PDB file of C-alpha atoms and ligand atoms in Angstrom:
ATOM      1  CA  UNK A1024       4.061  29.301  20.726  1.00 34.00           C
ATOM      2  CA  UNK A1025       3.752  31.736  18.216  1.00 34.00           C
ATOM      3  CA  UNK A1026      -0.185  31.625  18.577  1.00 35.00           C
ATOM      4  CA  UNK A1027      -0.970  30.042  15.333  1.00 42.00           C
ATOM      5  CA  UNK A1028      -3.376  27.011  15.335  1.00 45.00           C
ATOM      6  CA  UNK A1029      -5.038  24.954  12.918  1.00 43.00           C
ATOM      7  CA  UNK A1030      -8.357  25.792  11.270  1.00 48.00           C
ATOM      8  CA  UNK A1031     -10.795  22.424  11.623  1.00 48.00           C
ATOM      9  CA  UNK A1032     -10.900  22.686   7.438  1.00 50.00           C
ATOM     10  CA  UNK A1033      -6.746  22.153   7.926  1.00 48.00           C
ATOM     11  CA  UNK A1034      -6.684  19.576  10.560  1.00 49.00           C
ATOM     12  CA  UNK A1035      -9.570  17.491   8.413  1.00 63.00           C
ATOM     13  CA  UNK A1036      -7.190  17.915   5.603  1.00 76.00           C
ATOM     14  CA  UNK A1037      -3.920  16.551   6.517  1.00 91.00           C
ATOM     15  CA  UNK A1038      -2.171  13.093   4.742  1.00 95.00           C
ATOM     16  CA  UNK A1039      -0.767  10.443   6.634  1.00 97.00           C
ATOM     17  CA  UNK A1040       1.594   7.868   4.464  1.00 98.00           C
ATOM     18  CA  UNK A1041       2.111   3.959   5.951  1.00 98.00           C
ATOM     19  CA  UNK A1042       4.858   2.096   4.028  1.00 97.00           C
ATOM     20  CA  UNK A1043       6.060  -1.752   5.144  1.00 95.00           C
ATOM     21  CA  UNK A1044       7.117  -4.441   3.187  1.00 94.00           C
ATOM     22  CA  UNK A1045       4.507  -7.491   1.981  1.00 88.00           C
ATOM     23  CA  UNK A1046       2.032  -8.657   4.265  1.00 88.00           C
ATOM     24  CA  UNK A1047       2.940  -6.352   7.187  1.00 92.00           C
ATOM     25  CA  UNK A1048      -0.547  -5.722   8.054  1.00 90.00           C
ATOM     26  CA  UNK A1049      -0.372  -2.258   5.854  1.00 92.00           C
ATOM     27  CA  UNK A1050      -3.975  -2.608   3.826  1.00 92.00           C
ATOM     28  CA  UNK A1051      -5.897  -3.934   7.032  1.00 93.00           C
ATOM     29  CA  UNK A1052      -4.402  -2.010   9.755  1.00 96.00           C
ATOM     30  CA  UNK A1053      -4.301   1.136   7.422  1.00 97.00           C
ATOM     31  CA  UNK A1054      -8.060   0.893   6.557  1.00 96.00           C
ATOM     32  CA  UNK A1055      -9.547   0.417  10.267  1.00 96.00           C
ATOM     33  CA  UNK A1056      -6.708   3.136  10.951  1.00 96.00           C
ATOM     34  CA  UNK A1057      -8.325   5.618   8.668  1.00 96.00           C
ATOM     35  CA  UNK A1058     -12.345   4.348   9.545  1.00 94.00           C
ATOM     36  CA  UNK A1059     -11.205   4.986  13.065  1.00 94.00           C
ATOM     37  CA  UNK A1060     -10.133   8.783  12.362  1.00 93.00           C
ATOM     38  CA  UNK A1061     -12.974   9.721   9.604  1.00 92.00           C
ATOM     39  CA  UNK A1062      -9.738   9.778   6.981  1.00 94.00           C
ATOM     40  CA  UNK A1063     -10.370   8.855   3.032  1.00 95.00           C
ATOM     41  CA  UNK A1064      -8.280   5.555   2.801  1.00 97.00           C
ATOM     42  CA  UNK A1065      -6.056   4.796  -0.272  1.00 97.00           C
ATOM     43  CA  UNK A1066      -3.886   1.233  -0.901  1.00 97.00           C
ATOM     44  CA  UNK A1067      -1.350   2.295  -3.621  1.00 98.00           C
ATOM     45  CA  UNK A1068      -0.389  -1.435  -3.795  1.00 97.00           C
ATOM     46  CA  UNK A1069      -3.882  -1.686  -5.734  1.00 97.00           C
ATOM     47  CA  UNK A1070      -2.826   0.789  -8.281  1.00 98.00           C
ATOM     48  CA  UNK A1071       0.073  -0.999  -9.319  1.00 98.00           C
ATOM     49  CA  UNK A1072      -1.721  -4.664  -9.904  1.00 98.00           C
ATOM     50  CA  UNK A1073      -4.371  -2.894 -11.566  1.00 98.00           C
ATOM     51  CA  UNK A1074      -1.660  -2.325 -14.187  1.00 98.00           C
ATOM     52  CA  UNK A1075      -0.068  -5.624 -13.862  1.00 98.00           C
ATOM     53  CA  UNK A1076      -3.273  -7.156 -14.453  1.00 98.00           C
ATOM     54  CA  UNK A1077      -3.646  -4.718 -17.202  1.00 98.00           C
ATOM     55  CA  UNK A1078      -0.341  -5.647 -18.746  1.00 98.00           C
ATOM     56  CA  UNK A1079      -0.526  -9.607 -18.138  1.00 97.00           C
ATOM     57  CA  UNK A1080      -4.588  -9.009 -20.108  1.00 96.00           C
ATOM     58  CA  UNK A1081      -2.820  -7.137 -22.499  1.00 96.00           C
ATOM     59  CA  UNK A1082      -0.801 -10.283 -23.521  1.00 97.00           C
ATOM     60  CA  UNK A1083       2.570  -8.096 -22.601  1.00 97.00           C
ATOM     61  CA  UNK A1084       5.678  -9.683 -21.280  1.00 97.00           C
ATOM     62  CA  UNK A1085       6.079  -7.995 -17.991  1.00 97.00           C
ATOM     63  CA  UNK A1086       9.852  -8.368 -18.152  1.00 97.00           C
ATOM     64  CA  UNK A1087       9.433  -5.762 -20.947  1.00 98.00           C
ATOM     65  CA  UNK A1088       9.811  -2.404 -19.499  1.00 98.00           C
ATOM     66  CA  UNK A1089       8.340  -0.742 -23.140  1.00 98.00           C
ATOM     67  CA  UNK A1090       5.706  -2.788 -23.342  1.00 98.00           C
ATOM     68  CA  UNK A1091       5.045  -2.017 -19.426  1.00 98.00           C
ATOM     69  CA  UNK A1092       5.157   1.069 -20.061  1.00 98.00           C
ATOM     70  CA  UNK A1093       2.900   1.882 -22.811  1.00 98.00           C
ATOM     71  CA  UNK A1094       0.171  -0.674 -21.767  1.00 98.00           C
ATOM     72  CA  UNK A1095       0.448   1.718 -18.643  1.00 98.00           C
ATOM     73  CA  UNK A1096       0.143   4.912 -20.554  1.00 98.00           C
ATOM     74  CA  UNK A1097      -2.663   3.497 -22.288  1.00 97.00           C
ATOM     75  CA  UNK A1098      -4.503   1.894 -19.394  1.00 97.00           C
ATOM     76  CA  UNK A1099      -7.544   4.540 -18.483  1.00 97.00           C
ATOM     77  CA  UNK A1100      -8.288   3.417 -14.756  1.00 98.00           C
ATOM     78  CA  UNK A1101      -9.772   5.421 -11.586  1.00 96.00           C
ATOM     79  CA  UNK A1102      -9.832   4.586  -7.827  1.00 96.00           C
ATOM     80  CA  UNK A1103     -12.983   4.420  -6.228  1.00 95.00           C
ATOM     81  CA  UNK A1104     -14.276   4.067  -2.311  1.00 93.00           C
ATOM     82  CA  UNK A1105     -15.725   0.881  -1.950  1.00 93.00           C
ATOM     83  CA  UNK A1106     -18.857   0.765   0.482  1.00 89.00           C
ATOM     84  CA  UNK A1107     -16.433  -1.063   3.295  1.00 90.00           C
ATOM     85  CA  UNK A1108     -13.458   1.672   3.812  1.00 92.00           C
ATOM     86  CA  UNK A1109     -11.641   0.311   1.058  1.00 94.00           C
ATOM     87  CA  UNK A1110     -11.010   1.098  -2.599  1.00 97.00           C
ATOM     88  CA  UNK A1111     -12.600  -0.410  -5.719  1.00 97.00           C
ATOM     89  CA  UNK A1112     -10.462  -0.167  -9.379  1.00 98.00           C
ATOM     90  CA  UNK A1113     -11.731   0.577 -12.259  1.00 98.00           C
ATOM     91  CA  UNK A1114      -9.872  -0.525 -15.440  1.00 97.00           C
ATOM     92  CA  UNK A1115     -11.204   0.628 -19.241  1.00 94.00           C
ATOM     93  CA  UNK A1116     -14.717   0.932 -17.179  1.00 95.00           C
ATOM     94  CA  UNK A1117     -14.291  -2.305 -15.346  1.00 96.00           C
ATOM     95  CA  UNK A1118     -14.448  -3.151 -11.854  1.00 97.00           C
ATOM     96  CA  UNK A1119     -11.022  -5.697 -12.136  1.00 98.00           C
ATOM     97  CA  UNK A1120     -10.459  -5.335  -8.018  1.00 97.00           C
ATOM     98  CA  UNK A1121     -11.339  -8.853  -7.375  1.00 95.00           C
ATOM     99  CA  UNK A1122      -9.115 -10.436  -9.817  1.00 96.00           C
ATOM    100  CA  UNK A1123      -5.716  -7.968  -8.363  1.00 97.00           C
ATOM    101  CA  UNK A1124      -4.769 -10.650  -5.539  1.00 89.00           C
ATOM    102  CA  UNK A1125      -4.375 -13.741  -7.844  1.00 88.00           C
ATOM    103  CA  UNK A1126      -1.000 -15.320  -8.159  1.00 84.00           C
ATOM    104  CA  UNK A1127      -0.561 -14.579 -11.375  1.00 90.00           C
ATOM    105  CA  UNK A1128      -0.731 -10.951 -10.199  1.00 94.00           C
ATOM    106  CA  UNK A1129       1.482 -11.647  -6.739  1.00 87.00           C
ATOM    107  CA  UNK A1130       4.630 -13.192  -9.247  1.00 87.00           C
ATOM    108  CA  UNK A1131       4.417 -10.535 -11.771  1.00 94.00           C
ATOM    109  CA  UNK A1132       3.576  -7.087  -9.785  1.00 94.00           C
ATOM    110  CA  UNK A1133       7.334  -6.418  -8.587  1.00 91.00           C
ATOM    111  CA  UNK A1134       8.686  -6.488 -12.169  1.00 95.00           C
ATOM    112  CA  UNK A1135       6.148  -3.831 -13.248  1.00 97.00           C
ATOM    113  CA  UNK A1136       5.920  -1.576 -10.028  1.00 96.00           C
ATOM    114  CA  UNK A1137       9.828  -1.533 -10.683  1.00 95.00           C
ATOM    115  CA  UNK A1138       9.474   0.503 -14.409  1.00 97.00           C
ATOM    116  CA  UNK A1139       9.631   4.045 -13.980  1.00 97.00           C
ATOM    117  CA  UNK A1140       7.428   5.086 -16.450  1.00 98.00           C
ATOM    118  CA  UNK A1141       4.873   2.955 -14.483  1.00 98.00           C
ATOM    119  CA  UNK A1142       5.816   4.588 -11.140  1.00 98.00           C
ATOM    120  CA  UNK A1143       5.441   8.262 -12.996  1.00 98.00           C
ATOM    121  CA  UNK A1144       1.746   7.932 -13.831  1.00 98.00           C
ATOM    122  CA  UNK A1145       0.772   6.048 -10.942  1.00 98.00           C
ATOM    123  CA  UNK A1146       2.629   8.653  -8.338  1.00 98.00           C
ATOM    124  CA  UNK A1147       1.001  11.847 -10.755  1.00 97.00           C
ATOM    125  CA  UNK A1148      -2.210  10.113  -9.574  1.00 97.00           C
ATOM    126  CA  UNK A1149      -1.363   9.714  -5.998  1.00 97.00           C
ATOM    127  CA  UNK A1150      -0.345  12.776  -5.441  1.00 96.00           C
ATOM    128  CA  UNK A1151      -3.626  14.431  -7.162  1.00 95.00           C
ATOM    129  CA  UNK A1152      -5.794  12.382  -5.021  1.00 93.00           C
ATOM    130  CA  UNK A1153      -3.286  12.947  -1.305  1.00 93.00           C
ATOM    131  CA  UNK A1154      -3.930  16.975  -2.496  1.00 90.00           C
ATOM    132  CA  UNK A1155      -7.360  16.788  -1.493  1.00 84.00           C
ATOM    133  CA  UNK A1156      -6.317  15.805   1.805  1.00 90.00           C
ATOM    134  CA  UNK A1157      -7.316  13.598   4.945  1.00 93.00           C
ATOM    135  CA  UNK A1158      -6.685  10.656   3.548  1.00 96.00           C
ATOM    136  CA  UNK A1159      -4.416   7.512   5.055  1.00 97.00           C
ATOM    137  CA  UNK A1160      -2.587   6.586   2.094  1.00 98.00           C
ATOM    138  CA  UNK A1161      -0.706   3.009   1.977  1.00 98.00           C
ATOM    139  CA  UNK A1162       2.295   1.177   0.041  1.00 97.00           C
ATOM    140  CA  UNK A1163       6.178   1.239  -0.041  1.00 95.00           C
ATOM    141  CA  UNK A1164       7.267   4.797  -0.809  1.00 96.00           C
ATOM    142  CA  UNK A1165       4.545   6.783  -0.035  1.00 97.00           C
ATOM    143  CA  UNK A1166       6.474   8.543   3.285  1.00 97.00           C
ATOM    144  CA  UNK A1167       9.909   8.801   0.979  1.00 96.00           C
ATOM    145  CA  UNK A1168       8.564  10.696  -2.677  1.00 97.00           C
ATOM    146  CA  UNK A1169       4.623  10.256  -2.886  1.00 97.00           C
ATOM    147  CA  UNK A1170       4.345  12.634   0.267  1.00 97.00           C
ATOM    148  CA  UNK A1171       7.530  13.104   1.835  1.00 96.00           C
ATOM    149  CA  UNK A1172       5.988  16.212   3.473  1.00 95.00           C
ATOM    150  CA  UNK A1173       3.358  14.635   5.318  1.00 96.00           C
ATOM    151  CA  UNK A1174       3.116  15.119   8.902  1.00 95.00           C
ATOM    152  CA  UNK A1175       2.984  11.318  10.201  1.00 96.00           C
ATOM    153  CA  UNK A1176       5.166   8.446   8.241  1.00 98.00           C
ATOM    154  CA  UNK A1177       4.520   5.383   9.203  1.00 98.00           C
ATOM    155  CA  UNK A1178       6.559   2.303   8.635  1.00 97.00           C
ATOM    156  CA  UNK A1179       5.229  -0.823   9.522  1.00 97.00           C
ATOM    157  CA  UNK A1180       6.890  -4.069  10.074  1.00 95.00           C
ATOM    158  CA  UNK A1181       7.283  -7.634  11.772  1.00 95.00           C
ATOM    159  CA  UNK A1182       9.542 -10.549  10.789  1.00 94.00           C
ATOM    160  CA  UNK A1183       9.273 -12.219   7.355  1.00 94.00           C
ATOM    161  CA  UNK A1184       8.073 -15.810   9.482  1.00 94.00           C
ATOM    162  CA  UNK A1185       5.240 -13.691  11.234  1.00 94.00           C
ATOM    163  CA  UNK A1186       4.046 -11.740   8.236  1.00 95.00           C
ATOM    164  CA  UNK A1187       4.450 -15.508   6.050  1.00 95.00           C
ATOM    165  CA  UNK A1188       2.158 -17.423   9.387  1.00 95.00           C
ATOM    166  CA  UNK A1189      -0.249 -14.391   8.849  1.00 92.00           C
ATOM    167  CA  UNK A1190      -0.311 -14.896   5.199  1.00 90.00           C
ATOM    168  CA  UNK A1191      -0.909 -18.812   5.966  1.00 94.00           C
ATOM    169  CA  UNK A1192      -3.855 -18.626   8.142  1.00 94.00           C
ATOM    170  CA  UNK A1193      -5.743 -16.420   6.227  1.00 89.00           C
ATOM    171  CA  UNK A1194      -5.316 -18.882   3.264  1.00 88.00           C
ATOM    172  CA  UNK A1195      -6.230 -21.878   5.813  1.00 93.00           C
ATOM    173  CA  UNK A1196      -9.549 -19.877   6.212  1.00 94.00           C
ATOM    174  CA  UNK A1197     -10.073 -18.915   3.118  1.00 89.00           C
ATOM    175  CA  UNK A1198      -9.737 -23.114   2.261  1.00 93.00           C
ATOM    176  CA  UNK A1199      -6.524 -22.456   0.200  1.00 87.00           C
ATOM    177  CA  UNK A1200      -4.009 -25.217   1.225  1.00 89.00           C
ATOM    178  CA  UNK A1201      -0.776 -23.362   1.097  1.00 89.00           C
ATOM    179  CA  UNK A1202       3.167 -24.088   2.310  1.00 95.00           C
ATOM    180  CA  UNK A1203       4.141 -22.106   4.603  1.00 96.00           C
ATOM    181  CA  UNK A1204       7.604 -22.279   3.077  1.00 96.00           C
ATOM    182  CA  UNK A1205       5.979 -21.014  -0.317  1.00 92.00           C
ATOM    183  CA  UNK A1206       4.597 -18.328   0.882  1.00 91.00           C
ATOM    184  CA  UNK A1207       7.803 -17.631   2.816  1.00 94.00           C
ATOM    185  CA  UNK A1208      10.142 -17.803  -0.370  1.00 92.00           C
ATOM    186  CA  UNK A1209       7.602 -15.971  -2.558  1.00 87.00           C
ATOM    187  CA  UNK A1210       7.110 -13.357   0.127  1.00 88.00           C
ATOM    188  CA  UNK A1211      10.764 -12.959   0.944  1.00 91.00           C
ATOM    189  CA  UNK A1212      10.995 -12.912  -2.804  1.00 89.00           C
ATOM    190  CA  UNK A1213       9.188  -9.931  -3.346  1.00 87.00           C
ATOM    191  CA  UNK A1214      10.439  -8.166  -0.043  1.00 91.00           C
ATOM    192  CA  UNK A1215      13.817  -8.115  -2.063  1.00 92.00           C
ATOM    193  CA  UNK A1216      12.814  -6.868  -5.198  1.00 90.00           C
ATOM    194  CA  UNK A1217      10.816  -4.276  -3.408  1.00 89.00           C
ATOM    195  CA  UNK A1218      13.367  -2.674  -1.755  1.00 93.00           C
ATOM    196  CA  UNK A1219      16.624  -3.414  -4.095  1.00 94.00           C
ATOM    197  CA  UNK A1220      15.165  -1.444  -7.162  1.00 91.00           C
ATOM    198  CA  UNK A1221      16.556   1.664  -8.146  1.00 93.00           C
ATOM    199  CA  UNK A1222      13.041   3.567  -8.293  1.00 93.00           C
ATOM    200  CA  UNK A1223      11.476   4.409  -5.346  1.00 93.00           C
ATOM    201  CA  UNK A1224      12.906   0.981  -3.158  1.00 94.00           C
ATOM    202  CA  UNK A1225      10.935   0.316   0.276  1.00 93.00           C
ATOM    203  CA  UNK A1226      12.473   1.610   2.706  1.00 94.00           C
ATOM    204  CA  UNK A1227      11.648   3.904   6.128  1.00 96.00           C
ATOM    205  CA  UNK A1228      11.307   7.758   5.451  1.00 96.00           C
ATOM    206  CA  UNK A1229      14.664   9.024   7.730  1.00 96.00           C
ATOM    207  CA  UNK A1230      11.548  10.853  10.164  1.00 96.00           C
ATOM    208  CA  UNK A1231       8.987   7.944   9.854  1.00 97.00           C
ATOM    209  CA  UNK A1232       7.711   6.117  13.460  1.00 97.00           C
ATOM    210  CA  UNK A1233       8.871   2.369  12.627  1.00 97.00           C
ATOM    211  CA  UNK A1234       6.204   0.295  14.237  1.00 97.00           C
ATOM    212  CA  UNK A1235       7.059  -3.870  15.016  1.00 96.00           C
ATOM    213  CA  UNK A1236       4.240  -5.551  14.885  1.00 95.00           C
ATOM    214  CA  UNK A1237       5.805  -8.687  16.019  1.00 94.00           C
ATOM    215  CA  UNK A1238       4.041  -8.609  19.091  1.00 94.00           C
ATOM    216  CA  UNK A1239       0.795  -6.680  18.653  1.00 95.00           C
ATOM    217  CA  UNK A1240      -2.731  -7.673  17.629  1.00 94.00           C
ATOM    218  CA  UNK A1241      -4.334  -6.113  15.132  1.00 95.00           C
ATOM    219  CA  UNK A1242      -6.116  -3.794  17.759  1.00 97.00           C
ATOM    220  CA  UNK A1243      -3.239  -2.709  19.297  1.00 97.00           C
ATOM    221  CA  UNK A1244      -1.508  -1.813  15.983  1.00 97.00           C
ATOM    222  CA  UNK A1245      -4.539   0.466  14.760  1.00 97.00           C
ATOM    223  CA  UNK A1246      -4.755   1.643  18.685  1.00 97.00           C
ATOM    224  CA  UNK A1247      -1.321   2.400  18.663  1.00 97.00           C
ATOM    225  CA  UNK A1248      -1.872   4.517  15.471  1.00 96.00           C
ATOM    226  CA  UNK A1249      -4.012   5.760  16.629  1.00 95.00           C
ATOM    227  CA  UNK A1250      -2.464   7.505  19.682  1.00 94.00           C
ATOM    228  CA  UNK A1251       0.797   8.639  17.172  1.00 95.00           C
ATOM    229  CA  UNK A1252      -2.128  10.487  14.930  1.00 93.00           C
ATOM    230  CA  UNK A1253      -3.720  12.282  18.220  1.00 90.00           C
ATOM    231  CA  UNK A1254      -0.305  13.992  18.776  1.00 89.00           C
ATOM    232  CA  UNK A1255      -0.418  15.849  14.456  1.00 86.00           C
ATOM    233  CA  UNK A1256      -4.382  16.309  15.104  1.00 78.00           C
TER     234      UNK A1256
HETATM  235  O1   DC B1957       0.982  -3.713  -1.046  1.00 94.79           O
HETATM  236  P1   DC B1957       0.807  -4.716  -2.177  1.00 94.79           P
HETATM  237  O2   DC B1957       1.342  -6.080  -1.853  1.00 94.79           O
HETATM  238  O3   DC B1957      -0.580  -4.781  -2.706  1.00 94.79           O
HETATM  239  O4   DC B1957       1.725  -4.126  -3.351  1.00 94.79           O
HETATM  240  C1   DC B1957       1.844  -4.786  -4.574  1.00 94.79           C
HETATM  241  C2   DC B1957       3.178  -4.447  -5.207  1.00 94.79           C
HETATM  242  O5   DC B1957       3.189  -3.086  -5.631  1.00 94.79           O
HETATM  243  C3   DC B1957       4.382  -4.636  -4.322  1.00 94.79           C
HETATM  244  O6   DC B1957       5.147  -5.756  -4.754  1.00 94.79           O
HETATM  245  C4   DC B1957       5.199  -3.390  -4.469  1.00 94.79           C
HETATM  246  C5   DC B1957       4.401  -2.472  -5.330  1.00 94.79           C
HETATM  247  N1   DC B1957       4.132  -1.178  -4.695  1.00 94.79           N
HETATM  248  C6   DC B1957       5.041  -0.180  -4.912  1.00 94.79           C
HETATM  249  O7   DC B1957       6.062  -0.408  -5.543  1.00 94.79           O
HETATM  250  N2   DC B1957       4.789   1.062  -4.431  1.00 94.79           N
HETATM  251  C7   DC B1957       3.690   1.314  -3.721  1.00 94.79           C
HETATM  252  N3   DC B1957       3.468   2.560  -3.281  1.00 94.79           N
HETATM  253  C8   DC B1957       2.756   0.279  -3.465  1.00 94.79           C
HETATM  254  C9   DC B1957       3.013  -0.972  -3.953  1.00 94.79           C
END
């Protein structure tokens, strides 16, 4: 012990990153997560649609890593708190965070999130907003080059069949009739795309706590985050 502790301005300031493949829980586990410690909450996943959706409104062939790019470049958008915990997007001064989980968006957001000139801007951003500290920030390579410094990396996973049944009920109670084998493929789809790219791929930071959620309810996840975060705070 050389003595030294924290100041409460430091400890309130400190960034924790959560990565994990599609539908591990991430979004909802990392918002309660951050409610539950007074943290600012940020899903990076949201950032990337938002230009998806930008790029599919644009008319631009997402295959097209120009056109990507500069419809990116050109895209003026901020990321707001919602009232719930969670984050609003604005796009060219419009609130487009309700249209960022359609399909359309699902099938096309791996093509774009894998152009580098897209990854550039949206990781300048990320890292401006994880510099003003306590914040729980979410997506695929947060602990690995958004913040590779910060002091808790998270990694959260399960099976693809658990995260797919996840995916399925919460369509059965939304009313969606859904396969569970298409939302399997398309899930196992963009798990591979995800972390086969040659930007940024999802995968654990070599120091980041893996945590199988297999097993756990969603309580015992954010509990179990919980605990990991008392031993940086
Ligand atoms: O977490 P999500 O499903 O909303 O993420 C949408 C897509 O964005 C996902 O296919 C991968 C990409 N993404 C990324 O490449 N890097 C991040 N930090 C967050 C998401």
């Amino acid at each position: 012990m050389n003595g030294y502790r924290l100041s409460e301005t430091e400890f309130e300031r400190l960034t924790i990153a959560i990565d994990g493949p599609a539908v591990s829980g991430k979004s909802s586990v990392g918002k309660a997560f951050a409610s539950r410690i007074g943290y600012r909450f940020l899903d990076t996943g949201l950032m990337y649609r938002a230009a998806t959706w930008n790029a599919v409104q644009s008319g631009v062939d997402v295959n097209n890593s120009g056109a990507v790019s500069v419809a990116a470049e050109q895209m003026q958008f901020s990321v707001v708190d919602d009232n719930h915990g969670g984050n609003s997007i604005i796009v060219n001064g419009e609130d487009v965070t309700a249209q960022l989980h359609s399909t359309q968006v699902d099938d096309s957001v791996s093509a774009v999130a894998a152009v580098g000139r897209v990854r550039e801007i949206m990781v300048a951003e990320q890292r401006r907003l994880a510099g003003e500290g306590g914040i729980v920030m979410v997506g695929r390579d947060i602990g690995t080059v958004v913040i590779p410094d910060a002091p808790l990396k998270i990694y959260l996973t399960a099976t693809a069949r658990t995260r797919a049944i996840r995916r399925h009920r919460d369509f059965l109670a939304e009313g969606n009739e859904v396969e569970l084998e298409d939302i399997l493929r398309s899930m196992e789809r963009r798990d591979l795309m995800d972390s086969s790219r040659d930007d940024s791929p999802l995968r654990p930071a070599d120091d980041a706590r893996v945590v199988d959620t297999d097993d756990l309810s969603f309580d015992q996840v954010v509990d179990h985050l919980t605990e990991l975060a008392k031993e940086i705070l």
